[in-house]
Amino acid sequence: MHIKILCFLLSFIGIGACSNPSLSYTNNNLKIEIKTGAHWLHEFPILFGIKKENPPQFAIWLEDTLGNYLSTIYVTSKIANESWLANGDNRRQEALPHWCFQRGVKYTDGLYLPTKENPFTDCITGATPKTNKTIQLDFEKVDEPVVIKAEFNHSTDWNDYFPEKAKKGNANYSGGKGGSGQPAIVYSDTIDYQNSVYQLELIGRSSADGSTGDLYNDFEKLTSAKEIIESIKVEVVE
Amino acid sequence: MRYIYFLILCLVPFLDCMAQNQLSVELSPNKFAVGYQYNNFNFPIKPKIKIGVSNQDIDTGFNDIFINASAKMQLRNRKNFGFYSQIHSGIYIANNAQYHQNLIFWGSDFGFNYNITNEHQLFIEIGYQSGKKYYIESYHNQYFTAISIEKLVLSPINLSVGYCINF
């Protein structure tokens, strides 16, 4: 009798097993593929020397060829919901500043970051994947080229140029304890449907303290940040 | 907070029909639950139902709901303490501004109970839990339709402490 009951209960295991959905593409769909790099997972200190491997925060969005923000395709959930863990009062404005300023939406505290009370819902949001990521995109109209940009950042990703103890106000200050360390990096390419494959190229690194949306090209100051991704490819499906 | 009041109210109807049964409350880093265990029949495996709130989706709010049924077997029972094991399964309802998803989860735990009196007990449970679901999320606006496969995963470690009262 015990075994019959336990078998009945264990049958829930079968229900718990999940079938994986898949994306299906049609002509002129875009397939955005992010291939993770050697530094996609970064050790984040939790407590008493215990560390957790965290993937980066990132955003992918569209601009027109004049640099005007159009729409966000995907943003990771922590920045979209202000659901940071163990950040205290730190809003993490240094996380993805180029995306924040390009969006240009200022919240009640004067920062360009979504809040818990006003999360950003106008795009796809999810927990950052720990492996390669694919997004399917279908444009309503393809009569004009668009620019796809992507910004990636790890927290506590210190190096000699962006150390943890940098003082606020210094050019290399990146949020202090729990801050970014190395600033966010931005990739971009223009999709004009003349080619079948586009590789987003590194175009700059963001403001270290997140106070502006400017981009800088002093890549010699970046070390592991340049290895967060291996490539971002946009393929036109035929 | 309103979810917690709702959970407690769900168990009030059981108060009248209890004899040697058990009401419990338990707390863990990512959930709060109230439970009812039916003890009043001569069988070594006792059924228990739990309803709780949790925060294991993409926001940090305790606004997800789960319902859990378990089968508990007391392994050792002494005057002051005891050990038990249980298997459980349930449904988790994720609730946030971006999506609403449900998933089925299952797991097993070991527990230790300390008997303050015959009626009042404290307990600690530790175990494993499996709950994962892939789902398609899509977003449409004037410029494009974007589609992505996302994943909802529950914490694999189940660690909770609680208090129960026997009626």
Short mmCIF file of C-alpha atoms in Angstrom, two decimals, chain A residues 28-155:
data_model
loop_
_atom_site.label_atom_id
_atom_site.label_comp_id
_atom_site.label_asym_id
_atom_site.label_seq_id
_atom_site.Cartn_x
_atom_site.Cartn_y
_atom_site.Cartn_z
CA ASN A 28 12.95 37.91 -43.75
CA ASN A 29 12.81 37.15 -40.05
CA LEU A 30 15.99 38.11 -38.23
CA LYS A 31 17.74 35.66 -35.98
CA ILE A 32 19.78 37.43 -33.32
CA GLU A 33 22.32 35.05 -31.80
CA ILE A 34 24.45 35.95 -28.82
CA LYS A 35 27.37 33.60 -28.34
CA THR A 36 28.77 33.72 -24.84
CA GLY A 37 32.43 34.47 -24.30
CA ALA A 38 35.02 33.25 -21.83
CA HIS A 39 33.88 35.82 -19.25
CA TRP A 40 30.10 35.45 -19.68
CA LEU A 41 29.84 34.11 -16.13
CA HIS A 42 31.47 36.24 -13.46
CA GLU A 43 31.95 35.43 -9.77
CA PHE A 44 29.79 37.63 -7.60
CA PRO A 45 30.50 37.59 -3.84
CA ILE A 46 27.45 36.77 -1.73
CA LEU A 47 28.37 36.11 1.88
CA PHE A 48 31.28 34.80 3.97
CA GLY A 49 33.45 34.18 0.93
CA ILE A 50 30.72 32.31 -0.89
CA LYS A 51 30.57 33.37 -4.54
CA LYS A 52 27.95 32.83 -7.18
CA GLU A 53 28.55 32.74 -10.92
CA ASN A 54 26.43 35.45 -12.49
CA PRO A 55 25.74 36.16 -16.16
CA PRO A 56 25.80 39.82 -17.26
CA GLN A 57 22.98 42.29 -17.55
CA PHE A 58 22.29 43.32 -21.13
CA ALA A 59 19.94 45.21 -23.39
CA ILE A 60 19.33 44.98 -27.15
CA TRP A 61 17.55 47.83 -28.83
CA LEU A 62 16.87 49.59 -32.14
CA GLU A 63 17.87 53.04 -33.29
CA ASP A 64 17.46 54.82 -36.58
CA THR A 65 20.53 55.73 -38.61
CA LEU A 66 20.57 59.20 -37.02
CA GLY A 67 21.08 57.73 -33.53
CA ASN A 68 17.51 58.19 -32.30
CA TYR A 69 16.16 55.49 -29.99
CA LEU A 70 13.26 53.53 -31.48
CA SER A 71 12.45 50.54 -29.27
CA THR A 72 13.98 47.92 -26.99
CA ILE A 73 13.95 44.32 -28.15
CA TYR A 74 15.22 42.59 -24.99
CA VAL A 75 16.47 43.65 -21.58
CA THR A 76 17.42 41.47 -18.64
CA SER A 77 15.05 41.32 -15.74
CA LYS A 78 17.16 42.82 -12.93
CA ILE A 79 17.49 46.18 -14.61
CA ALA A 80 13.94 46.09 -16.03
CA ASN A 81 12.42 45.44 -12.58
CA GLU A 82 15.05 46.99 -10.30
CA SER A 83 15.28 43.49 -8.81
CA TRP A 84 18.94 43.64 -7.82
CA LEU A 85 19.97 41.44 -4.91
CA ALA A 86 22.09 42.82 -2.07
CA ASN A 87 22.51 46.26 -3.68
CA GLY A 88 21.31 48.28 -0.68
CA ASP A 89 20.20 51.72 -1.89
CA ASN A 90 22.44 51.55 -4.95
CA ARG A 91 20.24 51.93 -8.03
CA ARG A 92 23.08 50.67 -10.22
CA GLN A 93 22.93 53.55 -12.69
CA GLU A 94 26.33 52.40 -13.98
CA ALA A 95 24.85 49.07 -15.15
CA LEU A 96 23.65 49.91 -18.71
CA PRO A 97 23.92 53.71 -19.01
CA HIS A 98 24.08 54.00 -22.80
CA TRP A 99 20.75 52.13 -23.14
CA CYS A 100 19.22 54.16 -20.30
CA PHE A 101 20.18 57.53 -21.78
CA GLN A 102 19.29 56.54 -25.34
CA ARG A 103 15.80 55.59 -24.08
CA GLY A 104 15.69 58.96 -22.42
CA VAL A 105 12.99 58.08 -19.85
CA LYS A 106 13.66 59.82 -16.56
CA TYR A 107 12.07 58.36 -13.42
CA THR A 108 10.96 60.06 -10.22
CA ASP A 109 14.43 60.05 -8.64
CA GLY A 110 15.98 61.71 -11.68
CA LEU A 111 17.72 58.58 -12.91
CA TYR A 112 17.11 56.95 -16.26
CA LEU A 113 16.59 53.52 -14.71
CA PRO A 114 13.30 51.62 -14.34
CA THR A 115 12.11 51.19 -10.78
CA LYS A 116 10.30 48.48 -8.80
CA GLU A 117 7.17 50.60 -8.87
CA ASN A 118 7.56 51.37 -12.59
CA PRO A 119 9.23 48.35 -14.19
CA PHE A 120 10.05 48.41 -17.87
CA THR A 121 7.63 46.11 -19.68
CA ASP A 122 7.80 47.33 -23.29
CA CYS A 123 10.05 44.55 -24.55
CA ILE A 124 10.91 40.92 -23.86
CA THR A 125 12.35 40.48 -20.38
CA GLY A 126 13.90 37.45 -18.82
CA ALA A 127 16.48 36.21 -16.40
CA THR A 128 19.87 36.44 -18.07
CA PRO A 129 20.63 33.13 -19.70
CA LYS A 130 23.75 31.27 -18.65
CA THR A 131 24.30 30.01 -22.18
CA ASN A 132 23.94 31.32 -25.75
CA LYS A 133 20.80 33.32 -26.43
CA THR A 134 18.65 33.53 -29.57
CA ILE A 135 15.91 36.04 -30.31
CA GLN A 136 13.60 36.03 -33.31
CA LEU A 137 12.74 39.42 -34.79
CA ASP A 138 10.16 40.22 -37.45
CA PHE A 139 10.09 43.83 -38.63
CA GLU A 140 6.75 45.36 -39.56
CA LYS A 141 8.39 47.30 -42.40
CA VAL A 142 11.80 46.79 -44.01
CA ASP A 143 11.99 49.88 -46.16
CA GLU A 144 14.66 51.65 -44.09
CA PRO A 145 17.88 50.50 -42.47
CA VAL A 146 17.87 50.24 -38.70
CA VAL A 147 20.71 50.07 -36.19
CA ILE A 148 20.74 47.23 -33.66
CA LYS A 149 22.72 48.01 -30.52
CA ALA A 150 23.55 45.78 -27.57
CA GLU A 151 25.09 46.74 -24.24
CA PHE A 152 26.54 44.25 -21.73
CA ASN A 153 27.84 44.66 -18.20
CA HIS A 154 28.94 42.65 -15.18
CA SER A 155 28.87 43.98 -11.65
#
